[in-house]
Each structure stands twice: as structure tokens, then as C-alpha cells.
Short mmCIF file of C-alpha atoms in Angstrom, two decimals:
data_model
loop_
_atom_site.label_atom_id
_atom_site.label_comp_id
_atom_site.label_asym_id
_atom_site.label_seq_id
_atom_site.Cartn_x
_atom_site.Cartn_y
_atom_site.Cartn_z
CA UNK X 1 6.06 -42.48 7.44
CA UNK X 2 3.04 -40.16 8.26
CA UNK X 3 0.83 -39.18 5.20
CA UNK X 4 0.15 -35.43 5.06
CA UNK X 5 -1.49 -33.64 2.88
CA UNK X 6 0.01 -29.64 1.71
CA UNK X 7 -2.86 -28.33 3.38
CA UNK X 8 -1.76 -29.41 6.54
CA UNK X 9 1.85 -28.25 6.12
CA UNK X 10 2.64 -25.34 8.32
CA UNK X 11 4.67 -23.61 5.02
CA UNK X 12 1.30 -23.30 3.34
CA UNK X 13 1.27 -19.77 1.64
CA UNK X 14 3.44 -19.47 4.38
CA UNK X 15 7.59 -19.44 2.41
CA UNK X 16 9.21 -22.55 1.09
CA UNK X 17 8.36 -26.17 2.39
CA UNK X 18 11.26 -27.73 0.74
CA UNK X 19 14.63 -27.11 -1.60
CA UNK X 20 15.11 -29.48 -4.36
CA UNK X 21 18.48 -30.36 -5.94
CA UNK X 22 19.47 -32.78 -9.20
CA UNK X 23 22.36 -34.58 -8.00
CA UNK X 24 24.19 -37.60 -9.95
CA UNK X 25 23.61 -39.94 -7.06
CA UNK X 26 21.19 -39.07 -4.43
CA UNK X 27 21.60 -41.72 -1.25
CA UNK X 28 25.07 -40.64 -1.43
CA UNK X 29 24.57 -36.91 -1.43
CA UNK X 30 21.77 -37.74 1.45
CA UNK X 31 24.56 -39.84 3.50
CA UNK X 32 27.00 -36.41 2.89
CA UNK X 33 24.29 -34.18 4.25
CA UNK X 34 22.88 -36.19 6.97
CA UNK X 35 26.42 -36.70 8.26
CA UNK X 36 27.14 -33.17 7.79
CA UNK X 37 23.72 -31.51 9.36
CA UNK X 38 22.28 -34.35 11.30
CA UNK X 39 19.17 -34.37 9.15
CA UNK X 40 17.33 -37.65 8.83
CA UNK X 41 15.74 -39.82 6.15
CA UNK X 42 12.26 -38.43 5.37
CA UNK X 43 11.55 -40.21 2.52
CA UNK X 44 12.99 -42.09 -0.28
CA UNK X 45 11.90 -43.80 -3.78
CA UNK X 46 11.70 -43.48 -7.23
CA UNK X 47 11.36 -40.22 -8.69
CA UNK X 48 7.75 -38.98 -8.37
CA UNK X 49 5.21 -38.90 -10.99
CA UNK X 50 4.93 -35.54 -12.45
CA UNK X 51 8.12 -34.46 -11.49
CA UNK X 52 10.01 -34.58 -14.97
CA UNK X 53 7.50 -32.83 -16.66
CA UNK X 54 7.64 -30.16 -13.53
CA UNK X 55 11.28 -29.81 -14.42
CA UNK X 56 10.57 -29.66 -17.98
CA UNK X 57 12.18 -33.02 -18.82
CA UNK X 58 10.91 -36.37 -20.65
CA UNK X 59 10.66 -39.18 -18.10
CA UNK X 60 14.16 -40.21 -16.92
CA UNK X 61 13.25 -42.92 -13.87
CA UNK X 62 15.94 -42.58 -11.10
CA UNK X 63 15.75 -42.23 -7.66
CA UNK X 64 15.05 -39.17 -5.00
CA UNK X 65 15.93 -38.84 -1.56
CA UNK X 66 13.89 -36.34 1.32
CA UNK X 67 16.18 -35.25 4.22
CA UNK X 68 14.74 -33.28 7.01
CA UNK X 69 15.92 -32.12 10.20
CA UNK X 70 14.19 -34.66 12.68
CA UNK X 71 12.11 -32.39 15.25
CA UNK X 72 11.32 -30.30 11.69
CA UNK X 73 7.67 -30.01 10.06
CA UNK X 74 9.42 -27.84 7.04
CA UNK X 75 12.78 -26.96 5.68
CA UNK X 76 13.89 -30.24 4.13
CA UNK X 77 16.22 -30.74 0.95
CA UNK X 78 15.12 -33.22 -2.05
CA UNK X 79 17.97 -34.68 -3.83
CA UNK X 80 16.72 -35.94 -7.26
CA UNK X 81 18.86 -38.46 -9.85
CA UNK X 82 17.37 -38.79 -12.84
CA UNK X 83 18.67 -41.65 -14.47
CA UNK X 84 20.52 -41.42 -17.65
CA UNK X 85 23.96 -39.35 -18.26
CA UNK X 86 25.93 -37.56 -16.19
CA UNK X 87 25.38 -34.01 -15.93
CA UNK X 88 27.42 -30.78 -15.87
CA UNK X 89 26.60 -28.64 -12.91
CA UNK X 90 24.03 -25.60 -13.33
CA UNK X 91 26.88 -22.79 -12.11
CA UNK X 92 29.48 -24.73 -13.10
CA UNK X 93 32.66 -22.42 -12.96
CA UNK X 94 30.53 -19.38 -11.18
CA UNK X 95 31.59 -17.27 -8.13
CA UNK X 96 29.41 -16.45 -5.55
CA UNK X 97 28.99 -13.02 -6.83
CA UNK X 98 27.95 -14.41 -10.33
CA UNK X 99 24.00 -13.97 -11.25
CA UNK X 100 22.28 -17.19 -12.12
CA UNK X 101 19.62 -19.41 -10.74
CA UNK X 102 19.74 -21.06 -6.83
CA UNK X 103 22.90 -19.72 -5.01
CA UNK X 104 22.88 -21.47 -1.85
CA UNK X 105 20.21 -22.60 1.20
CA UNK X 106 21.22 -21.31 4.62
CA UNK X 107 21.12 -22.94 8.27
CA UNK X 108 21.46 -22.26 12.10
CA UNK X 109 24.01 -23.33 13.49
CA UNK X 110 22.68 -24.20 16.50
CA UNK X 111 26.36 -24.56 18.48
CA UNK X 112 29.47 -23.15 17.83
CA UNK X 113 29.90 -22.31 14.20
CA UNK X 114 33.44 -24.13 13.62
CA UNK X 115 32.43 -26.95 14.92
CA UNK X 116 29.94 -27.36 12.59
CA UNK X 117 31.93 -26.08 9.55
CA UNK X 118 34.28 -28.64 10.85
CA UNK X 119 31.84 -31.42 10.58
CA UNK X 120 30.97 -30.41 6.99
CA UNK X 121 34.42 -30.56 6.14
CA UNK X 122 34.81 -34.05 7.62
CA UNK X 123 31.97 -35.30 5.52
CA UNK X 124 33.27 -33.81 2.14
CA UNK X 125 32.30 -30.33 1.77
CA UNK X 126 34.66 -27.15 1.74
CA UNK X 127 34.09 -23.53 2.23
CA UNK X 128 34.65 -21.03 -0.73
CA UNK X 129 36.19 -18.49 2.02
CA UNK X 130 36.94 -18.71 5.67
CA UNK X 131 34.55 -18.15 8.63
CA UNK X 132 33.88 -14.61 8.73
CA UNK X 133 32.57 -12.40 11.57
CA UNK X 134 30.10 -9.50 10.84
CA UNK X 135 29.65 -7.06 13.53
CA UNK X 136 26.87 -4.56 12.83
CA UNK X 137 26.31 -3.29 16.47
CA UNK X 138 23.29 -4.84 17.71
CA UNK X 139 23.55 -7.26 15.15
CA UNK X 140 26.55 -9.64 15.28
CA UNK X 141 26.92 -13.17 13.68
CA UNK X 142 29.30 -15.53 11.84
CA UNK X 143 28.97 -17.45 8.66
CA UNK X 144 30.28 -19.86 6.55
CA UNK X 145 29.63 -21.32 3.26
CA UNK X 146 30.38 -24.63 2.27
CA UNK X 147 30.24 -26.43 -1.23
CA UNK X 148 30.24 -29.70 -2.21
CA UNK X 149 30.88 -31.92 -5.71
CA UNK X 150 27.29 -31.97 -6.38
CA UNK X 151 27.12 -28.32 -6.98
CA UNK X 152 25.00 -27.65 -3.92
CA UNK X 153 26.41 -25.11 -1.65
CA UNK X 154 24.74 -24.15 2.02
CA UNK X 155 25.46 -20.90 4.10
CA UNK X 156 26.00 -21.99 7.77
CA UNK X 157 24.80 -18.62 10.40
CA UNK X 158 25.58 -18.53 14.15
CA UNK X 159 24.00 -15.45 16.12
CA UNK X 160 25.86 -13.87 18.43
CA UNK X 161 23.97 -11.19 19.26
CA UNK X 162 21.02 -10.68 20.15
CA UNK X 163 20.51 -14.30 21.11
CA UNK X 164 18.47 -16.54 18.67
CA UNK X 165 15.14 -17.28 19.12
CA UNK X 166 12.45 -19.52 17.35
CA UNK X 167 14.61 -22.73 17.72
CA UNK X 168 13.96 -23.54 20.90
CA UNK X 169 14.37 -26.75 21.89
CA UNK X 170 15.83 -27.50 18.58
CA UNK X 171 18.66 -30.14 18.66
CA UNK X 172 21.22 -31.53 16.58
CA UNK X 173 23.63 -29.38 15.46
CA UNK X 174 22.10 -27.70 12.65
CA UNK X 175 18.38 -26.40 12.06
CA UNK X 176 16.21 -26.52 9.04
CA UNK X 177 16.65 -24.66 6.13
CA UNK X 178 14.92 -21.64 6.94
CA UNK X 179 16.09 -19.26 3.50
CA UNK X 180 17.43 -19.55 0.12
CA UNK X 181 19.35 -16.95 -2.41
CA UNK X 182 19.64 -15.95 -5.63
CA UNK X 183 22.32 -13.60 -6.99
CA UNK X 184 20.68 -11.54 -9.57
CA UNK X 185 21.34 -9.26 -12.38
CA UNK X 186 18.60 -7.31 -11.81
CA UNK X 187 17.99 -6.42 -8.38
CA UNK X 188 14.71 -3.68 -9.39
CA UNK X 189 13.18 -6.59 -11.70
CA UNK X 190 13.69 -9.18 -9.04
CA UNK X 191 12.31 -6.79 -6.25
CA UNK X 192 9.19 -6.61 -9.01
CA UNK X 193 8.43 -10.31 -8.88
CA UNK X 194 8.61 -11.12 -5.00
CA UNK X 195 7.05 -8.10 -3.99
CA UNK X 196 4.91 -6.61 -6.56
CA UNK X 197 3.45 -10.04 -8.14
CA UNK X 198 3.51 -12.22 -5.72
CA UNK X 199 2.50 -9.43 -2.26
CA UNK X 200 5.07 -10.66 -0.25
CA UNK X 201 6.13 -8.79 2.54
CA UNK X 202 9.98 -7.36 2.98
CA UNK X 203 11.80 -8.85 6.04
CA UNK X 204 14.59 -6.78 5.41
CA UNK X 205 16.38 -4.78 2.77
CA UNK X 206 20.21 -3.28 2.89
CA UNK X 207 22.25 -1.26 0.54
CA UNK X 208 25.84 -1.35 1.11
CA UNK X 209 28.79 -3.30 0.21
CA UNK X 210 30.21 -6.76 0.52
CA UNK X 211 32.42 -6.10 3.14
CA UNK X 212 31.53 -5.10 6.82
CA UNK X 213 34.04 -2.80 7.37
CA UNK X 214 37.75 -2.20 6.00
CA UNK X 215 39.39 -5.33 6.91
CA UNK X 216 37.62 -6.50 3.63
CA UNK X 217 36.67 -9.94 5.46
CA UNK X 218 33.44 -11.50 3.48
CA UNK X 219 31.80 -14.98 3.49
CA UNK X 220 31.68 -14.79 -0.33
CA UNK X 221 35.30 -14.98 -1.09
CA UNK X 222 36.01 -11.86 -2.87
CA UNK X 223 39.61 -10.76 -2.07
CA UNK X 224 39.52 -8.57 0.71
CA UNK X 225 41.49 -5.43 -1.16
CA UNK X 226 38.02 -5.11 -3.29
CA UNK X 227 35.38 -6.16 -1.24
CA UNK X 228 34.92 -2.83 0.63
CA UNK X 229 33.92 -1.27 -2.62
CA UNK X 230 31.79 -3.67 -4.40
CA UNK X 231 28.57 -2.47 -3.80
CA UNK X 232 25.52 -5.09 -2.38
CA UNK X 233 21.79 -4.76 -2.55
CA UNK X 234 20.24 -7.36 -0.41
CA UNK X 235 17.16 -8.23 -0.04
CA UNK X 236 14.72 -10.77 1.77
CA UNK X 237 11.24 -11.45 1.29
CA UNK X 238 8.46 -14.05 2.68
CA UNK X 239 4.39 -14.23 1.94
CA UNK X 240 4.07 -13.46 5.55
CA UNK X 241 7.20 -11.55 6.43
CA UNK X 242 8.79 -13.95 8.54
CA UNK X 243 12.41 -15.30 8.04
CA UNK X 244 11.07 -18.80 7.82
CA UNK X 245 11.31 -20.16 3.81
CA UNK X 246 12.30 -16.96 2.89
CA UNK X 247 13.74 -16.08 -0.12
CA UNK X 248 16.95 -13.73 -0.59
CA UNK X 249 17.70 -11.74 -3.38
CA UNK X 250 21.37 -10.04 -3.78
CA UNK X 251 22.98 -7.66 -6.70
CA UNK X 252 26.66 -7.16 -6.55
CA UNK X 253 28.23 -4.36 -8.61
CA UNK X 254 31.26 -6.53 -8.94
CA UNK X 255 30.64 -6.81 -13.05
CA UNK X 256 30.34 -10.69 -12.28
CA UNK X 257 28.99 -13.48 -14.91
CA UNK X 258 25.79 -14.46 -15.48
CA UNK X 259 24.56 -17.69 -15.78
CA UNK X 260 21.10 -17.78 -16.17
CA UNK X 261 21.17 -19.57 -19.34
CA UNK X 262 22.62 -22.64 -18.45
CA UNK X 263 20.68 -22.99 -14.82
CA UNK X 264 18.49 -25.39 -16.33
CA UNK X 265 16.90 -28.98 -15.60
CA UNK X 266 18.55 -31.37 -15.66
CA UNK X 267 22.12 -29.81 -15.09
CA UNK X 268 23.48 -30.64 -11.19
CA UNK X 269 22.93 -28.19 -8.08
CA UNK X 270 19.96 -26.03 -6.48
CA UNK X 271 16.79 -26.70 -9.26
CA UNK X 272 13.76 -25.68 -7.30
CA UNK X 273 12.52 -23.99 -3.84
CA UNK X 274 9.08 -26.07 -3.64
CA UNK X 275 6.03 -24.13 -1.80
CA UNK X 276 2.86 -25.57 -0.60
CA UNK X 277 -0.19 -22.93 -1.49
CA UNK X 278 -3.70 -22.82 -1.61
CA UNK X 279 -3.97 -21.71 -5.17
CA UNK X 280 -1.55 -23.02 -7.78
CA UNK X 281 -3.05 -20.98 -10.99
CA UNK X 282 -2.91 -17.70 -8.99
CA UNK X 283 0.13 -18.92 -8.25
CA UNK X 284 1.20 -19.53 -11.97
CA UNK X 285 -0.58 -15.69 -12.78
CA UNK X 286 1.27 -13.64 -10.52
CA UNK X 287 4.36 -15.39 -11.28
CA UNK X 288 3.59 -14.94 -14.79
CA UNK X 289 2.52 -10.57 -14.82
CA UNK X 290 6.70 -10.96 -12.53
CA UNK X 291 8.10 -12.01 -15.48
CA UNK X 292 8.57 -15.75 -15.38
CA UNK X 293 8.10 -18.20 -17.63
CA UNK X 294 5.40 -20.75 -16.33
CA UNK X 295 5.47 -24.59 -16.76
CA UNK X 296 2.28 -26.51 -15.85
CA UNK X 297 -0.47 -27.41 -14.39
CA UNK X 298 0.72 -30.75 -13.59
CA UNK X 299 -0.56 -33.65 -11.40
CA UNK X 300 2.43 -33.81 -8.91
CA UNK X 301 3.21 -36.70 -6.51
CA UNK X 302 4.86 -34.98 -3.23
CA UNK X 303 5.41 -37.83 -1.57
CA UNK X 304 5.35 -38.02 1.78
CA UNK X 305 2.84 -35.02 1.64
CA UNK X 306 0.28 -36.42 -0.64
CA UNK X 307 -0.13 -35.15 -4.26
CA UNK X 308 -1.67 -31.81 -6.10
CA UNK X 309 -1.85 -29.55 -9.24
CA UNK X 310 1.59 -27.60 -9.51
CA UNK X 311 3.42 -24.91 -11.24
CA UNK X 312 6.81 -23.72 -11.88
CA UNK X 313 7.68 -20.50 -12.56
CA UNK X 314 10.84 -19.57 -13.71
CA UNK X 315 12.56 -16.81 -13.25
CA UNK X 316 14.11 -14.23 -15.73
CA UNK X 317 17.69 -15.05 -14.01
CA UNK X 318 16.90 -19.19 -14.12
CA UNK X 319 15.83 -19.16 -10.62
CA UNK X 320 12.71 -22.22 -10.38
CA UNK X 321 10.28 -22.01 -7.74
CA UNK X 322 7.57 -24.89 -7.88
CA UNK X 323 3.95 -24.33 -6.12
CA UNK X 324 1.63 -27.34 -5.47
CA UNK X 325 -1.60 -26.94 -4.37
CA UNK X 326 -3.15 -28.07 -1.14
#
């Protein structure tokens, strides 16, 4: 495997490189999602140096796992299994409208969305609510999200319209993981950190509710009586604007849970969106003025991208985003 270094990575300051997960056993989670997504085996090995102490943990030993897609320089999931005993899952019991660290990572599909959702099901995931089609005029896609026993749960996308572009050439039948949300209980303070703190640009921002229109059809399984008045703020934000590591931020007036508290290392699920960036203490300062506590500076082993000083910062809803410096 090549040896690259985060200032070579074409996420640098540039959205998130990676998504990291704690999973009970990670070559079997790997073999779920590879069968599922067509990703491939990046890397694999004991758990890195420095990244127990990232996660705020004593040293555990276990085993991680890097899956990428295969044409992909970014976008990969880490599954990490600490060794030791089991864990309870990090949104154990929550909804998808329920506040509280990682919600889900999202993907292309890059052929016909039930197909894909098909395959997902055939390698032991399930969706929380059936394939749903929004049609907002110009705009028009479907979307699906599936969940598996790990905790980890992935939105699948198909465009309809306009066609999507930026994948060309792209095979398999998924792409990378190109964004990430978190439901929030505080859409105003989370707007505060992303944009405010940390400069990052909006790629887009809505204000309506969680159904498209009166059928009451959503992707997030609420039950379609309610779900044309519960009221959504979404938004989506990037260091350069683009819709490439992106991360999304959504408020539901649904008078959900929250379950910030107990989104912590080293319960099972989402953990950590990981970015490469030039600057890991600005990093740490801006993240800090947003609100979040900040673990670190540690020496981190990113293996296969080489090693560096990194943060985490985590957020006032449990929310962990690690930066590690080229």
C-alpha cells in the first residue's frame, strides 16, 4: 500500500478525509460494508498509536480496518475494535430525529437506488423507512437509509434530476462518502461553530419541514400523518463550499431526545469525521472560541497516510471531529 503523507491528500483543509466508527468486530463490519458498497481493503492492523488517547481512552489494543471506494483518494470509513468488553451503542434506542453525536454518512448511488438498497439488505443492513422520492422541481432524487447492528447507519442518494456530475467515471455501485450529519439541538449554536469558528462556507441552507409535500413520505421514518408539520432546519457546510466531506447539520421541531451525553468513546457507532489540515492548533482554537471541548495535541499514527499532531474537538451535542496535521 502507497505511503502518503496528509499533505498530499486532496481533503486537506479541504472537508473530511475519512469517517471513523468503534465497532465490536471490525473485519466483519468491513466484510458487511465492502459487500454492501463495493469498497475495498485500504488498510488494516492494530489500532494506531495515539488513537486511544485521541478518543479519550486508556490503551485498549484491538484491531482497525480502512475501507475505501477503489478509484477513491478520500471518503473512506475506519472501523475501530478496541479490545476489551463489549459496548453499548452511542444512540442506542434514538430515532433519526433525536439530537446526539454522528447521525449517519451518505453515498451516491451510482445505479438505480433499489438495487443498491437491495444489496445492503442482502449483506445485513435494513432501512429505518422505505425508499422515498423527493421532488423539489429542478431538484429531484431518492434516498434511503440503512442501519446495521453495529450502530452505523448510511444515507444512500440517487439524482434524478439534474443529472449528477463529479463522479465521472466512477464505478462500482456506490461512491465515496462525500457528507456526514448530525441532528442537533441547537441549530443557531451549531451554525456558530461551522461557520463562525471554523469560516466555512454554506453549500446550502433550507427551512421547512420533514416532509416534501402532503403525502407525508420521509426517509427518516416519522409517520407520515406528522411529518408535514415537523418543522426542519438543514444545513450544509464545507471549508471550501463544495459538497465533498461536507458536514450536515439538521434541527427538527419534533420535541425528540437528546443524546449527547452518552455519544461517547468507546460506546459503538459513528465516533469521529477525521480531517487532514495544515494547522492542527488553529484547528483546536477555532474549535475551541465554537464551543467544543478540545482533546490533544497528540502524536497520531494515520496509517496508510503517514502520521501528525492531532486534535479533537468535541462538540456541545457529542459530535467528534479529529484534525491531524499535514
Amino acid at each position: 500500500m502507497e505511503h502518503v503523507t496528509p499533505g498530499d491528500l486532496v481533503s486537506r483543509d479541504n472537508g473530511f478525509h475519512e469517517a471513523v466508527a468503534l465497532v465490536s468486530d471490525a473485519q466483519a463490519a468491513a466484510a458487511r460494508l465492502c459487500g454492501a458498497t463495493g469498497f475495498a481493503l485500504r488498510h488494516a492492523g492494530k489500532v494506531a498509536l495515539g488513537t486511544f488517547r485521541l478518543l479519550g481512552l486508556e490503551e485498549a489494543g484491538g484491531e482497525e480496518v480502512l475501507v475505501m471506494h477503489p478509484q477513491a483518494g478520500r471518503g473512506g470509513i475506519r472501523l475501530v475494535a478496541p479490545g476489551g468488553a463489549w459496548q453499548p451503542l452511542a444512540r442506542d434506542g434514538a430515532q433519526a430525529w433525536d439530537s446526539g453525536g454522528i447521525f449517519d454518512v451518505n453515498l451516491r448511488a451510482l445505479g438505480d437506488i433499489e438495487d443498491l438498497h437491495a444489496r445492503f439488505g442482502r449483506h445485513g443492513w435494513h432501512a429505518i423507512a422505505p425508499v422515498t422520492a423527493w421532488d423539489f422541481g429542478s431538484l429531484a432524487v431518492k434516498e434511503v437509509i440503512e442501519r446495521d447492528s453495529e450502530g452505523l447507519e448510511i444515507a444512500l442518494m440517487q439524482r434524478i434530476r439534474p443529472p449528477l456530475t463529479g463522479y465521472e467515471g466512477l464505478e462500482g455501485p456506490a461512491s465515496w462518502v462525500f457528507n456526514s450529519t448530525q441532528i442537533v439541538p441547537d441549530f443557531a449554536a451549531a451554525r456558530r461553530l461551522y461557520v463562525d469558528a471554523l469560516g466555512w462556507l454554506p453549500v446550502q441552507e433550507t427551512d421547512g419541514f420533514a416532509a416534501g409535500d402532503a403525502s407525508g413520505e420521509n426517509c427518516m421514518g416519522l409517520p407520515p400523518g406528522l411529518a408535514p408539520g415537523v418543522p426542519m432546519r438543514i444545513g450544509i457546510y464545507q471549508a471550501q463550499g463544495a459538497m465533498a466531506g461536507s458536514v450536515e447539520i439538521i434541527a427538527f421541531g419534533a420535541g425528540g431526545r437528546d443524546f449527547s451525553a452518552q455519544t461517547v468513546p468507546p460506546r459503538r457507532g459513528w465516533t469521529a469525521l477525521r480531517f487532514a489540515v495544515a494547522d492542527a492548533d488553529d484547528f483546536a482554537r477555532r474549535t475551541a472560541d465554537g464551543g467544543c471541548e478540545v482533546v490533544g495535541p497528540v502524536e497520531l499514527d494515520w496509517a496508510p497516510w503517514g502520521g501528525g499532531r492531532a486534535v479533537a474537538a468535541i462538540t456541545p451535542w457529542g459530535a467528534r471531529l479529529e484534525a491531524i496535521a499535514a
